[in-house]
Short mmCIF file of C-alpha atoms and ligand atoms in Angstrom, two decimals:
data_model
loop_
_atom_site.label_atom_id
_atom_site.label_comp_id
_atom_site.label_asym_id
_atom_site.label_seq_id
_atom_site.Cartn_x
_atom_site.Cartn_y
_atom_site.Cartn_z
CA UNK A 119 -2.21 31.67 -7.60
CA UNK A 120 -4.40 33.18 -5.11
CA UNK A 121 -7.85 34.10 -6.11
CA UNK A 122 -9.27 37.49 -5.42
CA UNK A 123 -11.77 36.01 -3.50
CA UNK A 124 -9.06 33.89 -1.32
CA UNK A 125 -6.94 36.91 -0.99
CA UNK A 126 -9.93 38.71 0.40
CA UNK A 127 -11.14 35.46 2.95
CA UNK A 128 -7.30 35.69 3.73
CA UNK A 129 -7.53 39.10 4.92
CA UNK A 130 -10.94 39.03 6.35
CA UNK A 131 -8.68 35.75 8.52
CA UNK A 132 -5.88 38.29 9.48
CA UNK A 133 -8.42 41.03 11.21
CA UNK A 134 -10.64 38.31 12.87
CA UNK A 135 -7.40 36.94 14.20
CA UNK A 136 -5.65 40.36 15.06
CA UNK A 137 -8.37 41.34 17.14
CA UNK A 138 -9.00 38.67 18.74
CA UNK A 139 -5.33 38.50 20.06
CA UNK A 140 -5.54 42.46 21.02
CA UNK A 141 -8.56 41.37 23.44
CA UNK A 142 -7.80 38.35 24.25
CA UNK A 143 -9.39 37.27 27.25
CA UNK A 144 -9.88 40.98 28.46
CA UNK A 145 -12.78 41.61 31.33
CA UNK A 146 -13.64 44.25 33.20
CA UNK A 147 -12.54 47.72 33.08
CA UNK A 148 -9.47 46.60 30.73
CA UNK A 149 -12.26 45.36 28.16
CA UNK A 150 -14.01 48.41 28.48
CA UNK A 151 -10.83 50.56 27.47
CA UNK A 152 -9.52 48.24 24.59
CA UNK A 153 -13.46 48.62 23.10
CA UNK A 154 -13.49 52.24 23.38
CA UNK A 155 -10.05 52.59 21.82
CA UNK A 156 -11.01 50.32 18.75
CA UNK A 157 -14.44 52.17 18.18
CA UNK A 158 -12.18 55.61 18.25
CA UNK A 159 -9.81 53.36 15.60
CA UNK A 160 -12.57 52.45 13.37
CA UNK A 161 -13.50 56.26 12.80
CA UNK A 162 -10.59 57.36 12.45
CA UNK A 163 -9.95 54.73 9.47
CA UNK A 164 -13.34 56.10 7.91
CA UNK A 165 -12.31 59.56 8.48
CA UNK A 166 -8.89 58.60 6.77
CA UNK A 167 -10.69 56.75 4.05
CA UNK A 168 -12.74 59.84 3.40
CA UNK A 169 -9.58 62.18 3.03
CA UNK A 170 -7.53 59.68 1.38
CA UNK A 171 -10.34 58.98 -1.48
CA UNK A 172 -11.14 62.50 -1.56
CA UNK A 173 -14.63 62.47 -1.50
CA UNK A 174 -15.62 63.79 2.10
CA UNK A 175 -19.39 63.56 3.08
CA UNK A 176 -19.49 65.91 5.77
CA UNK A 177 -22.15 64.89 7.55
CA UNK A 178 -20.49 61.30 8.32
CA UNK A 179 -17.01 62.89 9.07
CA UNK A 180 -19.02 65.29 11.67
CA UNK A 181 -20.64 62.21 13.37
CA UNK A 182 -17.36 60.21 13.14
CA UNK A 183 -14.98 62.88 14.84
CA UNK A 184 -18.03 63.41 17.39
CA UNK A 185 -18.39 59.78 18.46
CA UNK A 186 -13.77 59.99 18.92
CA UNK A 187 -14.75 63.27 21.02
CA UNK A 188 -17.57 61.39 22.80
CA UNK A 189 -14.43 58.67 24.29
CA UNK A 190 -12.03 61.43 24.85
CA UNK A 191 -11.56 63.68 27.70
CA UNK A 192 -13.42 62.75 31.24
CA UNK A 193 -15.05 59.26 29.23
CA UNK A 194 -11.01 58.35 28.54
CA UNK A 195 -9.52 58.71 32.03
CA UNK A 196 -12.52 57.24 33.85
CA UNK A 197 -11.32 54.08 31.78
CA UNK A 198 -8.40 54.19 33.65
CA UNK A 199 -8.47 54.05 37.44
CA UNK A 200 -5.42 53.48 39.39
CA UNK A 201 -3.12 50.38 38.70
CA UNK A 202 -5.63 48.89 36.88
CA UNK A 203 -2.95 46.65 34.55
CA UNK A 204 -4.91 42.88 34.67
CA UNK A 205 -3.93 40.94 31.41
CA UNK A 206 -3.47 41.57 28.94
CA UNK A 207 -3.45 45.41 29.36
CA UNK A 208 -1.18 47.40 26.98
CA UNK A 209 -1.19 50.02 29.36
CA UNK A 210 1.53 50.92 31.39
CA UNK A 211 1.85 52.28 35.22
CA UNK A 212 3.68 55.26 33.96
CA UNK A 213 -0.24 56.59 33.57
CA UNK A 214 -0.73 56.64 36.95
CA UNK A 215 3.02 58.29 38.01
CA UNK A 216 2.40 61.05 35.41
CA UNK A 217 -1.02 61.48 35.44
CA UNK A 218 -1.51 65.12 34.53
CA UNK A 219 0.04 64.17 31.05
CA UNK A 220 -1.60 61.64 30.76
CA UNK A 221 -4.89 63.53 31.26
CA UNK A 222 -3.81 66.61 29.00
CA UNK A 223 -3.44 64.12 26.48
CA UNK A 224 -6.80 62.74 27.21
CA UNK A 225 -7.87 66.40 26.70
CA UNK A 226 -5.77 66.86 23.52
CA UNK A 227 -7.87 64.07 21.91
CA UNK A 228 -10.94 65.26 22.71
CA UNK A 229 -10.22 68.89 21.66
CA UNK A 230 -8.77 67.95 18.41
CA UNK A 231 -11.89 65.43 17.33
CA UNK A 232 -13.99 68.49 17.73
CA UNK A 233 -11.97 70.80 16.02
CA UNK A 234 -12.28 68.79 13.17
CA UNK A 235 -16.02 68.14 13.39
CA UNK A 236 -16.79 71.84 13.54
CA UNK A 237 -14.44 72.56 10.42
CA UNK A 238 -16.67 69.55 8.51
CA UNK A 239 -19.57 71.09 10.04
CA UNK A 240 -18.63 74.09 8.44
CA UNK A 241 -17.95 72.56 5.18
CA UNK A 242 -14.09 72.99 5.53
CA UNK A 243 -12.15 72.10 2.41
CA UNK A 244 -10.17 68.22 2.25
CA UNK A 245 -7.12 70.44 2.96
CA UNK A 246 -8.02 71.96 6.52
CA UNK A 247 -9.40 68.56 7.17
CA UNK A 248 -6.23 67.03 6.52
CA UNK A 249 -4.40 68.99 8.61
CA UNK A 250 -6.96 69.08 11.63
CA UNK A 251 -7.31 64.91 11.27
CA UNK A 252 -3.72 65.09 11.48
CA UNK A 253 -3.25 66.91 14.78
CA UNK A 254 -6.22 64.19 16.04
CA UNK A 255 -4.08 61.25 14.55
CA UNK A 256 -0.76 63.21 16.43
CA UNK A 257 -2.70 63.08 19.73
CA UNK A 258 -2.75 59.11 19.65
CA UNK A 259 0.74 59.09 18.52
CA UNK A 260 2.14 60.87 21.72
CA UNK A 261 -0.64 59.27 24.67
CA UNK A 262 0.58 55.60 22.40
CA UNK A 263 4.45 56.34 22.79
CA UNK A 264 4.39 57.30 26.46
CA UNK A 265 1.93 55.29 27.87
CA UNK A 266 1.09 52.02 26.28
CA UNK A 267 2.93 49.14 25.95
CA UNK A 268 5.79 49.09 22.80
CA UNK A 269 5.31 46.69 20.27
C1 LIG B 938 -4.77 59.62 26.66
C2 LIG B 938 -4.04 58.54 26.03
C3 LIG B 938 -4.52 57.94 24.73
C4 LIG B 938 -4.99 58.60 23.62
C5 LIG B 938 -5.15 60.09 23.39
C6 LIG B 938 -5.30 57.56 22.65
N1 LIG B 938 -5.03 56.31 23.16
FE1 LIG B 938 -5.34 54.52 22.23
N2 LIG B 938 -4.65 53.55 23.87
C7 LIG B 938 -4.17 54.14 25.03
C8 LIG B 938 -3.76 53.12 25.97
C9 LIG B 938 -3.17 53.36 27.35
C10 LIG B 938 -4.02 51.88 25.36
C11 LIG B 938 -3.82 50.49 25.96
C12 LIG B 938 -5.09 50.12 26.74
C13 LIG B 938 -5.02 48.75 27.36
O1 LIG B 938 -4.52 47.81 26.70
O2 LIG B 938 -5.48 48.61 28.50
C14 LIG B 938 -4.57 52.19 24.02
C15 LIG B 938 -4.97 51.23 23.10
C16 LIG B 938 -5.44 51.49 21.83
C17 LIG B 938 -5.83 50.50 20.86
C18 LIG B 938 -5.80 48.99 21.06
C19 LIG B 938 -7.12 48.51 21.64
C20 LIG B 938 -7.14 47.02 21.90
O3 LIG B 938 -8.10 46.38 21.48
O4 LIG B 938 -6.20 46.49 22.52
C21 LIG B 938 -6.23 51.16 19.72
C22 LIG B 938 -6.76 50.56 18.42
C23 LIG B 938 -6.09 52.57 19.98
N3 LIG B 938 -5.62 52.75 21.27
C24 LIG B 938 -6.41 53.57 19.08
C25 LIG B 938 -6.32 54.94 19.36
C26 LIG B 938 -6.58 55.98 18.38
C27 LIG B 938 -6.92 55.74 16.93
C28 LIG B 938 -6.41 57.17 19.03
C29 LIG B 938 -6.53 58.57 18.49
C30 LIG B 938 -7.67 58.95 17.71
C31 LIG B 938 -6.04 56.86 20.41
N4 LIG B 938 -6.00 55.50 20.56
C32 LIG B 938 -5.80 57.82 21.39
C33 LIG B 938 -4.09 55.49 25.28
C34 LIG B 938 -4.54 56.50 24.43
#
């Protein structure tokens, strides 16, 4: 029988060891990226925490959407100059062949994170929320699909 507290040093083992193989041995520009994208993934899972437990604090969701606004847009592409694919980059070259998408989507991310701050700042019900954290969470879904690496 596993132990609560064993289940929870077994999960606390899993993230360690997920994230280190996401990174793993990334420098440079490619580090830079892969940090930015997993600070815009840990707000997003306290937004989604938030929504999901029903009890929304404003105030935090406001500051977590504006820190995922803060990466997107101009701060996003300048993580990704030309051809820059050293290991172990997710990213693929199709960024750089269809680059306008790739920066609407860039744009897309951006726009959506602060639509959903200004509804919390407006004290916007869990339902609007929802929905506006949804269109965010869409935005990653389509940049994800066409231009990173399927797992
Ligand atoms: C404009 C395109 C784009 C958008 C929008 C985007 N991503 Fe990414 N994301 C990428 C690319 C490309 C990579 C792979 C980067 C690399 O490995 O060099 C990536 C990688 C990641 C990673 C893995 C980081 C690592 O350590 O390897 C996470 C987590 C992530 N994104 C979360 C998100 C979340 C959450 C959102 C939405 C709130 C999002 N991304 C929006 C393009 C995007």
């Amino acid at each position: 029988m596993i132990t609560k507290r064993g289940a929870a040093a077994l999960f606390a083992g899993v993230l360690v060891a997920g994230g280190a193989l996401a990174h793993g041995g990334a420098t440079g520009i490619v580090k830079e990226r892969m940090d930015a994208m997993s600070a815009i993934g840990d707000q997003m899972k306290i937004i989604g925490q938030m929504l999901k437990g029903g009890s929304v604090d404003e105030a935090r969701l406001s500051a977590a959407a504006g820190v995922i606004a803060g990466h997107g847009g101009d701060a996003l592409i300048k993580l990704f100059p030309e051809g820059s694919l050293d290991k172990p980059t997710e990213a693929t070259p199709a960024i750089w062949t269809d680059w306008t998408k790739f920066e609407a989507y860039a744009g897309d991310l951006q726009a959506s994170a602060l639509t959903l701050k200004d509804l919390a700042d407006d004290g916007a019900g869990t339902q609007e929320l929802s929905a506006a954290f949804g269109t965010l969470a869409g935005t990653c879904k389509d940049c994800h699909e066409s231009f990173r690496v399927k797992k």
